[in-house]
Coordinates of C-alpha atoms and ligand atoms in Angstrom, one line a residue:
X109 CA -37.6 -52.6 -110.7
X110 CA -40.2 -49.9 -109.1
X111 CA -37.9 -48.5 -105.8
X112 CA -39.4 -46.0 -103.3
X113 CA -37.0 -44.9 -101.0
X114 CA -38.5 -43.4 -97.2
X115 CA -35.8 -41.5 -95.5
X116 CA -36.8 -41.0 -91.5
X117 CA -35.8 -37.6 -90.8
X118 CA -38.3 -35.8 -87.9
X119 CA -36.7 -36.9 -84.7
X120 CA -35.4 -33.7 -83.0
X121 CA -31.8 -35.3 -81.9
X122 CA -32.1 -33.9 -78.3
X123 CA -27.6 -34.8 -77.9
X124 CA -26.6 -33.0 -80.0
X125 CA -27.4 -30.3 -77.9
X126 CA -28.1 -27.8 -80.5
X127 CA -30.9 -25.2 -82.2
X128 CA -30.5 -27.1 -85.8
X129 CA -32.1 -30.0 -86.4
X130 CA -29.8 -33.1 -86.0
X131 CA -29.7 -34.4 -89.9
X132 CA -28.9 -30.5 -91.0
X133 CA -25.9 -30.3 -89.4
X134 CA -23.2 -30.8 -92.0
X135 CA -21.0 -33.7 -92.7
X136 CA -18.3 -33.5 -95.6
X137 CA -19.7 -30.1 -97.0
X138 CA -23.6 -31.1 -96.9
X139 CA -26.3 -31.4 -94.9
X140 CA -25.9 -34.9 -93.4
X141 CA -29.4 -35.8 -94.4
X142 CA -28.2 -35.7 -98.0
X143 CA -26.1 -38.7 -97.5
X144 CA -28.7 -41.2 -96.9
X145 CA -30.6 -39.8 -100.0
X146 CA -27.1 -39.9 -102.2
X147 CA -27.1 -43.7 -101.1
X148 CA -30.6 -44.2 -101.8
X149 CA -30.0 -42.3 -105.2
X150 CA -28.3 -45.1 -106.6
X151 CA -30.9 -47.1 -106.7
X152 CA -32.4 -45.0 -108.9
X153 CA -35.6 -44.5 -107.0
X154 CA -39.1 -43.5 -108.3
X155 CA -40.3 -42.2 -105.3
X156 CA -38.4 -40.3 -102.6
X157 CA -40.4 -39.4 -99.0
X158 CA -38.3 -37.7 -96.7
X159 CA -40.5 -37.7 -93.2
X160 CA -39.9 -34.5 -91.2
X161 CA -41.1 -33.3 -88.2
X162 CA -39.0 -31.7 -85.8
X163 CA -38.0 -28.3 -87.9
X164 CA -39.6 -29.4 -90.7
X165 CA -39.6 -26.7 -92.8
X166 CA -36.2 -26.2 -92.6
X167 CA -35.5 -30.5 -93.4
X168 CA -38.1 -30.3 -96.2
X169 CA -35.9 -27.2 -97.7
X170 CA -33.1 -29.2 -97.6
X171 CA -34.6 -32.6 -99.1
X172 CA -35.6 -30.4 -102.0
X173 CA -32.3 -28.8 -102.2
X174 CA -30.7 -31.9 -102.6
X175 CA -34.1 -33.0 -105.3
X176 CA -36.7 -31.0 -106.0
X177 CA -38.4 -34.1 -107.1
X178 CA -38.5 -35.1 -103.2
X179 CA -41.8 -35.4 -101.7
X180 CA -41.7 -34.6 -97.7
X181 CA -44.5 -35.6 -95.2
X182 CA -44.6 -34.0 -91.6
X183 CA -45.0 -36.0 -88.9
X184 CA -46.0 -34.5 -85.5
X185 CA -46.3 -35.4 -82.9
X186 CA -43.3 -38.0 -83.2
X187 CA -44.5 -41.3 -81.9
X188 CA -41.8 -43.7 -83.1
X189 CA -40.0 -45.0 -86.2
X190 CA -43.2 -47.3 -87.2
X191 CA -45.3 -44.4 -86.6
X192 CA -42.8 -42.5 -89.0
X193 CA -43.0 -44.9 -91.9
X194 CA -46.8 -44.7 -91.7
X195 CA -46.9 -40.9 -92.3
X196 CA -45.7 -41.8 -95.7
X197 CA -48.4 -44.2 -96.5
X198 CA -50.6 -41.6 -98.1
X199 CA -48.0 -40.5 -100.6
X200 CA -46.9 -44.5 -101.3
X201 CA -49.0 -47.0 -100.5
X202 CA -50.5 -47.9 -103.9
X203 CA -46.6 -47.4 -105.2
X204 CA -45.8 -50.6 -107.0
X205 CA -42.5 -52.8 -106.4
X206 CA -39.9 -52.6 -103.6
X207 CA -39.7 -50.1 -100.9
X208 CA -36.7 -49.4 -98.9
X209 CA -36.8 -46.8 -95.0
X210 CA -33.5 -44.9 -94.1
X211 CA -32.6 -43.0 -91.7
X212 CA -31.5 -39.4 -91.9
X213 CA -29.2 -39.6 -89.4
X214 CA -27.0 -42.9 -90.5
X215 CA -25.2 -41.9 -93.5
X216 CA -22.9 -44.0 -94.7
X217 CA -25.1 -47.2 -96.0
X218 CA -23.9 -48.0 -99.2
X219 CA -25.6 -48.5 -102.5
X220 CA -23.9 -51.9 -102.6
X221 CA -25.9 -53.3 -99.8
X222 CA -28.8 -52.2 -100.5
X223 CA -28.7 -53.7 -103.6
X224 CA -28.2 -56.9 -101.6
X225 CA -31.2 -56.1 -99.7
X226 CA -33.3 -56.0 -103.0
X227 CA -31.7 -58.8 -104.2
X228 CA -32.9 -61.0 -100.8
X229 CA -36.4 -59.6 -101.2
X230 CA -36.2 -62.5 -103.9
X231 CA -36.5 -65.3 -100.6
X232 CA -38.2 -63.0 -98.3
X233 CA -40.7 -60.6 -97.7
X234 CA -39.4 -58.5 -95.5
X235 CA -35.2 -58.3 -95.7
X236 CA -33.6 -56.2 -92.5
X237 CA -30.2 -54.8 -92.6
X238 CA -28.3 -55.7 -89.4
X239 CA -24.4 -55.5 -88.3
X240 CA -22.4 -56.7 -85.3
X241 CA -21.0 -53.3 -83.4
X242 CA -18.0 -53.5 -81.6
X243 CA -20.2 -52.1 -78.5
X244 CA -23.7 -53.1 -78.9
X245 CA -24.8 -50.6 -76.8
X246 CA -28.5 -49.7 -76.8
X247 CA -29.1 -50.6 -80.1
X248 CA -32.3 -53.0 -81.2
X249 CA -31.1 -56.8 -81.3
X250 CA -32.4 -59.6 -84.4
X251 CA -33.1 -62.9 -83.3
X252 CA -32.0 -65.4 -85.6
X253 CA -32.6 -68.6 -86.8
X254 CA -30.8 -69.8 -90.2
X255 CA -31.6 -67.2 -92.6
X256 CA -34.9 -66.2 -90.6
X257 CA -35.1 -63.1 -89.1
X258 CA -38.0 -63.9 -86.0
X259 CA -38.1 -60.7 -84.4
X260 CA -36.5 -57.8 -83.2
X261 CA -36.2 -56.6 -80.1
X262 CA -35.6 -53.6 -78.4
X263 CA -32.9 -53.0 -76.3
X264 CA -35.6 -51.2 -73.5
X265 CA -37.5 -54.9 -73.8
X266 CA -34.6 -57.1 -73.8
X267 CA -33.8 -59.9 -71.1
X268 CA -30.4 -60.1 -69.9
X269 CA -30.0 -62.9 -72.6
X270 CA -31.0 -61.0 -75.4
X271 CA -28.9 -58.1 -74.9
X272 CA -25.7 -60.4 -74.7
X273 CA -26.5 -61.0 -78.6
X274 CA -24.0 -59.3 -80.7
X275 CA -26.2 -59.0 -84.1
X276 CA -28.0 -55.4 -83.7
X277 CA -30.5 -53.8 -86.0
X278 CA -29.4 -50.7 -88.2
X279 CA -33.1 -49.6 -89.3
X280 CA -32.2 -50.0 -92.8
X281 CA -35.6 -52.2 -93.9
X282 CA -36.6 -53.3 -97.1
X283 CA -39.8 -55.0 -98.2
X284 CA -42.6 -54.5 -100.9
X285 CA -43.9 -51.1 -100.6
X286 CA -47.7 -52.3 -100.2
X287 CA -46.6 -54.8 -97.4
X288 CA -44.5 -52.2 -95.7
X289 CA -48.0 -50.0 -95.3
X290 CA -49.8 -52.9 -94.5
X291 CA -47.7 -54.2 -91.4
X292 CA -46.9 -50.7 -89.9
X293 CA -50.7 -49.8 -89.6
X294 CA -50.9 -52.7 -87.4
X295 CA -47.9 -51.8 -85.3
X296 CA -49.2 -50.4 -81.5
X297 CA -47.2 -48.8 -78.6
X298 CA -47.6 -51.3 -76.4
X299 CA -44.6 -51.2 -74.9
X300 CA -41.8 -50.0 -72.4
X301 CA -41.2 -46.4 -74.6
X302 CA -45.1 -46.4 -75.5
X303 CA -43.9 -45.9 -79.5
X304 CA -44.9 -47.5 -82.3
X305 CA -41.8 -49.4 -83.2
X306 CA -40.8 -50.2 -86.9
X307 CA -39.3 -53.2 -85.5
X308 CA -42.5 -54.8 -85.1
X309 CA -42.9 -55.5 -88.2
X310 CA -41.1 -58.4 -88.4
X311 CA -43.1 -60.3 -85.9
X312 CA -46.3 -59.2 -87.7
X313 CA -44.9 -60.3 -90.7
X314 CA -44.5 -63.6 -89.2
X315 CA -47.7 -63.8 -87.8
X316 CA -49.1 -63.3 -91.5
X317 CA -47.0 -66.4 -92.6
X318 CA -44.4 -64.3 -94.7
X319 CA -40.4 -64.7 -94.4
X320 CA -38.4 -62.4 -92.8
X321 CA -34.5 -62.2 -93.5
X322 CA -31.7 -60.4 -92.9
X323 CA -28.5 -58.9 -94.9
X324 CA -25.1 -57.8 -92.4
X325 CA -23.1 -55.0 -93.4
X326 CA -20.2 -53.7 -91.8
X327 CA -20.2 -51.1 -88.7
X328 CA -19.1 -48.4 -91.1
X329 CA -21.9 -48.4 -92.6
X330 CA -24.7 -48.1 -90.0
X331 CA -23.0 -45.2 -87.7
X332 CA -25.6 -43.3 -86.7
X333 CA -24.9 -39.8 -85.4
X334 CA -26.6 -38.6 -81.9
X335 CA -24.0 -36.4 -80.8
X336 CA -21.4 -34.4 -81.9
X337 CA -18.6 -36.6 -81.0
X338 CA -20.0 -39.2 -83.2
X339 CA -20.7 -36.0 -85.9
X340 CA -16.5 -35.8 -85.5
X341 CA -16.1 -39.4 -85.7
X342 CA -18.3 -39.3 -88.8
X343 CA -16.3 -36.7 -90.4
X344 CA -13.1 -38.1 -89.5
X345 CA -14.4 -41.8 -91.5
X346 CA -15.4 -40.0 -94.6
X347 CA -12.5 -38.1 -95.5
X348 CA -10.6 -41.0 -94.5
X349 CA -12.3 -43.0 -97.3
X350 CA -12.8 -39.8 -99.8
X351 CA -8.9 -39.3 -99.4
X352 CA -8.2 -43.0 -99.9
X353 CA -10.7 -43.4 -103.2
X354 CA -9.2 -40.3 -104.6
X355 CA -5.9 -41.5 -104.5
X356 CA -7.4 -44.7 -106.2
X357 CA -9.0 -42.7 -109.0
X358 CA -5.5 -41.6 -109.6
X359 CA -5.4 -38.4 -108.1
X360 CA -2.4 -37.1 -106.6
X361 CA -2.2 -35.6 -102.9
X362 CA 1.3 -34.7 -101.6
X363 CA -0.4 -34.4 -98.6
X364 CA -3.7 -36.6 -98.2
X365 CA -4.5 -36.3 -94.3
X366 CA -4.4 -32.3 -94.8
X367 CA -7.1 -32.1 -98.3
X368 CA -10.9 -32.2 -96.8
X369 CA -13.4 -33.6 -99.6
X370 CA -17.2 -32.9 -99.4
X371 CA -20.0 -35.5 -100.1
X372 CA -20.7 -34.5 -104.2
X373 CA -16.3 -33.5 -104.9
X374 CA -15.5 -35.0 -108.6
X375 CA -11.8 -35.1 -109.1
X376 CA -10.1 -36.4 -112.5
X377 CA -7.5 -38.8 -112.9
X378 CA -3.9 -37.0 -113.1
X379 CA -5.4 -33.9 -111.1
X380 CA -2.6 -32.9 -108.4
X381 CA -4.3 -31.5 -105.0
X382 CA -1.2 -30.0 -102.9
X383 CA -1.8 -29.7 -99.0
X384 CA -4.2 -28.0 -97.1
X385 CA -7.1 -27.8 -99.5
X386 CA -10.8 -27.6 -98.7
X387 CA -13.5 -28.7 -101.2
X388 CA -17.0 -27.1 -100.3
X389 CA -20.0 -28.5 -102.0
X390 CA -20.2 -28.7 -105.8
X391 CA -16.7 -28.7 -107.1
X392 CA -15.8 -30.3 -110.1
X393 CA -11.9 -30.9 -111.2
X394 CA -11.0 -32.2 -114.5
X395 CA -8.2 -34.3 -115.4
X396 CA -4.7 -32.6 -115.7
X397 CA -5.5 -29.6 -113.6
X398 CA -3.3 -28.4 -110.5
X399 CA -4.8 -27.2 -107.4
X400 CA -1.6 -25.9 -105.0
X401 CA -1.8 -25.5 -101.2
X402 CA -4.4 -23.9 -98.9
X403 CA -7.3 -23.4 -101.5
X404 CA -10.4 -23.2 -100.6
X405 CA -13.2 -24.0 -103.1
X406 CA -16.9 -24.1 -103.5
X407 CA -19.9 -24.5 -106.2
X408 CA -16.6 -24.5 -108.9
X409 CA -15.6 -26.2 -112.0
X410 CA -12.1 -26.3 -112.7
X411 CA -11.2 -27.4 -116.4
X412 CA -8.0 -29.6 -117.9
X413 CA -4.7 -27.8 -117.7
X414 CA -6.0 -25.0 -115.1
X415 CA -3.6 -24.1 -112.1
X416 CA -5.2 -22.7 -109.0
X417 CA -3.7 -20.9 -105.9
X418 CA -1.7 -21.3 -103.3
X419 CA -4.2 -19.5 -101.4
X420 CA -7.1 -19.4 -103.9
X421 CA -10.7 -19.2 -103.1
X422 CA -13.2 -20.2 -105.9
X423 CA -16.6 -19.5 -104.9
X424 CA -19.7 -20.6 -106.3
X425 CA -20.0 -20.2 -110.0
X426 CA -16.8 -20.0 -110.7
X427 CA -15.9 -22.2 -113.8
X428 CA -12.6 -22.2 -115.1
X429 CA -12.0 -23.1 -118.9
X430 CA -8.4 -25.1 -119.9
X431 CA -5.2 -23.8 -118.9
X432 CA -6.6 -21.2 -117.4
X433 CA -4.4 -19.8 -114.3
X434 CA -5.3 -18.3 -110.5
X435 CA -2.8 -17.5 -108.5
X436 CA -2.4 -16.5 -105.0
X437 CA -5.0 -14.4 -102.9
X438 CA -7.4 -14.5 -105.8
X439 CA -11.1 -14.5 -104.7
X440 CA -13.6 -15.7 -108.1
X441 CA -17.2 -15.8 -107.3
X442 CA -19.9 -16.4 -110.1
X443 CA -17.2 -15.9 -112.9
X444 CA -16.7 -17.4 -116.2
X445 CA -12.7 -17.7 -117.1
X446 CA -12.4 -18.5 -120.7
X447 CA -9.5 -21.0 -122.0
X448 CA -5.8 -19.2 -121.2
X449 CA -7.0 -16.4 -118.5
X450 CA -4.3 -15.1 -116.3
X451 CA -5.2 -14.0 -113.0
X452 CA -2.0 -14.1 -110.8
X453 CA -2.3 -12.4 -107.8
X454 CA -4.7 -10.1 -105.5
X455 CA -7.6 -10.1 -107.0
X456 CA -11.4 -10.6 -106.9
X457 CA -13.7 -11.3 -109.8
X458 CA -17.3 -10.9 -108.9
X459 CA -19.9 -11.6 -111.3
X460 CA -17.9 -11.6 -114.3
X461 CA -16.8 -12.5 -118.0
X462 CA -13.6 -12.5 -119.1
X463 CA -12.6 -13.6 -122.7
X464 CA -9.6 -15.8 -123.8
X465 CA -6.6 -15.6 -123.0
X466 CA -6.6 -11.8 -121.1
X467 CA -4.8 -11.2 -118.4
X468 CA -5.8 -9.4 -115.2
X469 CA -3.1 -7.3 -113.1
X470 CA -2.4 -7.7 -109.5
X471 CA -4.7 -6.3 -107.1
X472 CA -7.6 -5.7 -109.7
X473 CA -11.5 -5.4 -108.1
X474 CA -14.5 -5.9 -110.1
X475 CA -16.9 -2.9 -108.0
X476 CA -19.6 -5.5 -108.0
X477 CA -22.0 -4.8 -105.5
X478 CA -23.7 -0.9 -104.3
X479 CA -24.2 -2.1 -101.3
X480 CA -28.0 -2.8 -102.4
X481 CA -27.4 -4.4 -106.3
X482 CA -24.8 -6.8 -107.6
X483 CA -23.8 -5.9 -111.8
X484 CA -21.9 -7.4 -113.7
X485 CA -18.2 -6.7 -115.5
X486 CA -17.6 -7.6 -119.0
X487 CA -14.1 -8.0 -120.2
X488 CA -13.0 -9.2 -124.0
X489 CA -10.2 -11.3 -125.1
X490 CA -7.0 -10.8 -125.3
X491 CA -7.3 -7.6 -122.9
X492 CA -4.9 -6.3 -120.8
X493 CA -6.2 -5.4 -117.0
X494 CA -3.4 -3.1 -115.9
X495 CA -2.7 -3.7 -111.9
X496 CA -4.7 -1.6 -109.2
X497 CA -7.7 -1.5 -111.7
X498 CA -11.0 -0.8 -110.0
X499 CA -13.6 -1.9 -112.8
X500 CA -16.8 -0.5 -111.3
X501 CA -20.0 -2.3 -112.6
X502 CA -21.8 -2.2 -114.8
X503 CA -18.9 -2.0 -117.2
X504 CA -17.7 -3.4 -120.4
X505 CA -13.5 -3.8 -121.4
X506 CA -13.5 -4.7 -125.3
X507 CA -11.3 -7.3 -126.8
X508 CA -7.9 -6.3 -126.8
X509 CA -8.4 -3.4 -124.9
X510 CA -5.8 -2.3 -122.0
X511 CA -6.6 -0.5 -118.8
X512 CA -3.7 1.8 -117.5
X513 CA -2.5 0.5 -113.5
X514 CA -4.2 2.4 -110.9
X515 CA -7.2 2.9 -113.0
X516 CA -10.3 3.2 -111.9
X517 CA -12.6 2.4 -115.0
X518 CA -16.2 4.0 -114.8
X519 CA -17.4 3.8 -117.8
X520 CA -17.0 1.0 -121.2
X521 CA -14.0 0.8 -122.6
X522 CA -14.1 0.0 -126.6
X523 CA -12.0 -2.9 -128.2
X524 CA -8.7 -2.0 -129.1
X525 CA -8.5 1.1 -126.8
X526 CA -6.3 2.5 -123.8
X527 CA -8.4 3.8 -120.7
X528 CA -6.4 5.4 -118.5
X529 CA -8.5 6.4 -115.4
X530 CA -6.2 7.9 -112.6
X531 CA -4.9 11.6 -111.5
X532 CA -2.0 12.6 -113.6
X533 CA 1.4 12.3 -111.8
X534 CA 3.5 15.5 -110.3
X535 CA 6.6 15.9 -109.2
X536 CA 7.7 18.8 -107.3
X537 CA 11.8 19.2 -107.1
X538 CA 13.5 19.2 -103.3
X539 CA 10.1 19.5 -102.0
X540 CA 10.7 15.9 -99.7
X541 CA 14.1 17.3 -98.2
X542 CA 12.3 20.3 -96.9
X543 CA 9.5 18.6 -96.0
X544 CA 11.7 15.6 -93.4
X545 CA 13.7 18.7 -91.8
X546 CA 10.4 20.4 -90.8
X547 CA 9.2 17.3 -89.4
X548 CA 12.5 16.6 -87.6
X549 CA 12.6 20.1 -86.5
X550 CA 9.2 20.0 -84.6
X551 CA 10.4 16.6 -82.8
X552 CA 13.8 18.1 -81.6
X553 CA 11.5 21.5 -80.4
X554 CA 8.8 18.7 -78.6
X555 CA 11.8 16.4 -76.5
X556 CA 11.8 13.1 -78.0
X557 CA 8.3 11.6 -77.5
Ligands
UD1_64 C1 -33.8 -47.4 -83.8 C2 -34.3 -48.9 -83.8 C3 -33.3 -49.8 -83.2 C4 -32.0 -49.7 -84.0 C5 -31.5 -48.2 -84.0 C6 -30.4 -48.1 -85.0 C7 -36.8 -48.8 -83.6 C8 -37.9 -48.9 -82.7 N1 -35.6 -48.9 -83.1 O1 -33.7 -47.1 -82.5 O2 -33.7 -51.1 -83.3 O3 -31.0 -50.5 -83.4 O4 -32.6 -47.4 -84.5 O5 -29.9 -46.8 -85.0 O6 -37.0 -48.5 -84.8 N2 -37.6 -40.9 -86.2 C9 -38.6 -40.3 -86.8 N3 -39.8 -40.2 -86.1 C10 -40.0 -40.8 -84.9 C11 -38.9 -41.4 -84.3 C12 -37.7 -41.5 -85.0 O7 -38.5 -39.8 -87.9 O8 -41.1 -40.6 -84.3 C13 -36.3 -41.0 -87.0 C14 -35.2 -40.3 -86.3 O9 -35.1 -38.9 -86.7 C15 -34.0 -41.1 -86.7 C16 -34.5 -42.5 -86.9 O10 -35.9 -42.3 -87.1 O11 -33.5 -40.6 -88.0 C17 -34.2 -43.4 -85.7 O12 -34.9 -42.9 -84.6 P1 -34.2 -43.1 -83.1 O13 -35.2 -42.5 -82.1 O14 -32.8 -42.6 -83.1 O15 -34.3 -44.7 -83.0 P2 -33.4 -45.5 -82.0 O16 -34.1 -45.5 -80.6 O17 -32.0 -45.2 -82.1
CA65 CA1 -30.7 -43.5 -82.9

């Protein structure tokens, strides 16, 4: 089945009382606008029209970042949610089969039920998704008969009576793409907000003779964010449930409440996460491997058998091979690790190789970046990175070669060879002593200050 999915994102989101545009502002790692599209994602969708407006360039950069194969559509002025959908008519409305609006700022609708949207397509034309809020609130409310949806209406055009009904509308809609075009061109703004309303649909769908039905979810799936206390509250629900299905997948967390997951973290069975860990965007763990307290990673894959931290930060590109070990106050950014590296303490790889099974010294730099150009640092297997070693780039170490501590290695260093780049050592006899009775004597001569 042909799915197009149309995520509404142009609304400006005046309460959250901010300069970014509401569905940029980041929930578990990402932009929250990529939630909606992971859900739609499922589905496998041929189409994808995110429908900016308010900061659109800056949504449309983010659709794409999340799928360059994302088409965006602006819509300005912004006259509604029906008036939204419409904007993507040009780009869908000879798409064949199904075709299913989001909304950009309610991000935790599940693939599951919108698969049972689809699947009531099958007895009606037009299937909306409500739910039954503990508070009601302001949102839009169905009237129901049986399994007929006969209209929704707004909470601004509600009578007393209607607003006591508990069954509200989440704006999740699904309906055959060429239908969906056809009833939200004839959708007007007569009425107490002057927008066109999406909701109208479903009485114009009526009026055509076509069935309108309706699939509930649960609340946790339809929380839409408008402020920041419901951005909290969002946050709060996802790493509740991230923690919760990790622990499922048969990872261990000594201590779950303190490890912070982002939308896209993959985590292997057997993989132990100690307390106090933050995954950024983009990290990838395998089975087996150990990542201790207070890490903090991004962008990074993390092979079978690897140990990280405490106090690691991987950083984007950073891909660890098996059994590879990072130990504490290690920074990795854009580095490849091959099997059996050893990098135990006080160090930053930037933009760098290093071959099996070498180890790195304590406090060793790769000199990555001139302040203008980033190079790169090249270092063999089995080598030995003596501590203190500054490796300016661009440099090469070759397999089996060693670098003497304190070393600060400017130019390539061949396989099998010792560079030793630091000022050779003297000593000179009694000369402390002398020097500590000076001192003294000036502080007696000054008073003590
Ligand atoms: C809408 C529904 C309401 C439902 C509620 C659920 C309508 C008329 N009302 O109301 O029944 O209970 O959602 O949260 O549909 N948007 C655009 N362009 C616009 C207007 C909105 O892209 O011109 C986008 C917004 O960015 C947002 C979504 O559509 O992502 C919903 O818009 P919003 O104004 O929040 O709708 P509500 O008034 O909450
Ligand atoms: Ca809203």
């Amino acid at each position: 089945m042909q799915v197009s999915l149309i995520v509404l994102a142009a609304g400006m989101g005046t309460r959250m009382n901010s300069d970014i545009p509401k569905v940029l502002h980041p929930l578990a790692g990402v932009p929250m606008l990529h939630h909606a599209l992971a859900a739609g994602r499922g589905l496998e969708p041929s189409r994808v029209v995110v429908v900016t407006g308010h900061e659109a360039e800056a949504v449309a950069k983010a659709a794409l970042a999340f799928d360059e194969g994302i088409q965006t559509v602006v819509q300005d002025p912004q006259l509604g949610t029906g008036h939204a959908v419409a904007q993507a008519a040009a780009l869908l409305d000879q798409a064949e089969g199904e075709a299913i609006v989001l909304y950009g700022d309610t991000p935790f609708v599940r693939v599951e039920t919108l698969e049972a949207m689809l699947a009531a397509r099958a007895r009606h034309a037009v299937v909306i998704l409500g739910f039954e809020p503990k508070d009601p609130g302001r949102y839009g409310r169905l009237i129901v008969e049986g399994d007929q949806l006969k209209a929704i209406v707004e909470y601004k055009e509600a009578t007393e009576a209607q607003r006591t009904i508990p069954l509200c509308n989440s704006g999740v809609v699904c309906a055959e793409a060429k239908t969906l075009f056809r009833l939200v061109a004839q959708v007007n703004n007569e009425n107490a907000a002057k927008e066109y309303y999406l909701t109208d649909i479903v009485e114009l769908a009526r009026a055509e003779g076509l069935l309108v039905g309706y699939v509930i979810c649960p609340e946790s799936e339809t929380l839409g964010i408008n402020t920041r206390h419901q951005l909290a509250e969002a946050e709060a629900a996802f790493q509740t449930r991230a923690r919760f299905d990790a622990l499922e997948n048969g990872v261990t967390l000594t201590a779950p409440e303190t490890v912070f997951f982002a939308l896209d973290t993959w985590i292997g069975r057997d993989a132990v996460v100690g307390p106090n860990v933050i995954f950024g965007p983009a990290v990838t763990v395998e089975s087996g491997a150990e990542i201790k307290g207070f890490c903090h990673l991004e962008g990074c894959h993390i092979s079978r058998g690897a140990t990280v931290g405490p106090f690691a930060r991987l950083r984007p590109g950073a891909e660890l091979a098996e059994d590879v070990h990072v130990g504490n106050f290690v920074e990795i950014k854009n580095s490849v690790l091959d099997e059996g590296v050893k990098v135990g303490h006080l160090t930053y790889l930037g933009d760098t190789h290093v071959g099996e099974f070498t180890n790195i010294g304590a406090g060793t730099v790769t000199c990555n970046y001139d302040g203008v150009m980033k190079y790169r640092t090249e270092i063999g297997k089995n080598a030995f990175i003596g501590s203190d070693t500054m490796l300016i780039a661009p440099v090469t170490v070759g397999d089996g070669a060693l670098t003497a501590s304190g070393s600060v290695i400017t130019e390539d260093v061949p396989a099998g060879a010792i560079a030793v780049g630091r000022a050779r050592q003297v000593n000179k006899p009694g000369l402390a002593t002398k020097f500590f009775e000076r001192l003294k004597a000036i502080k007696a001569a000054k008073g003590n200050v």
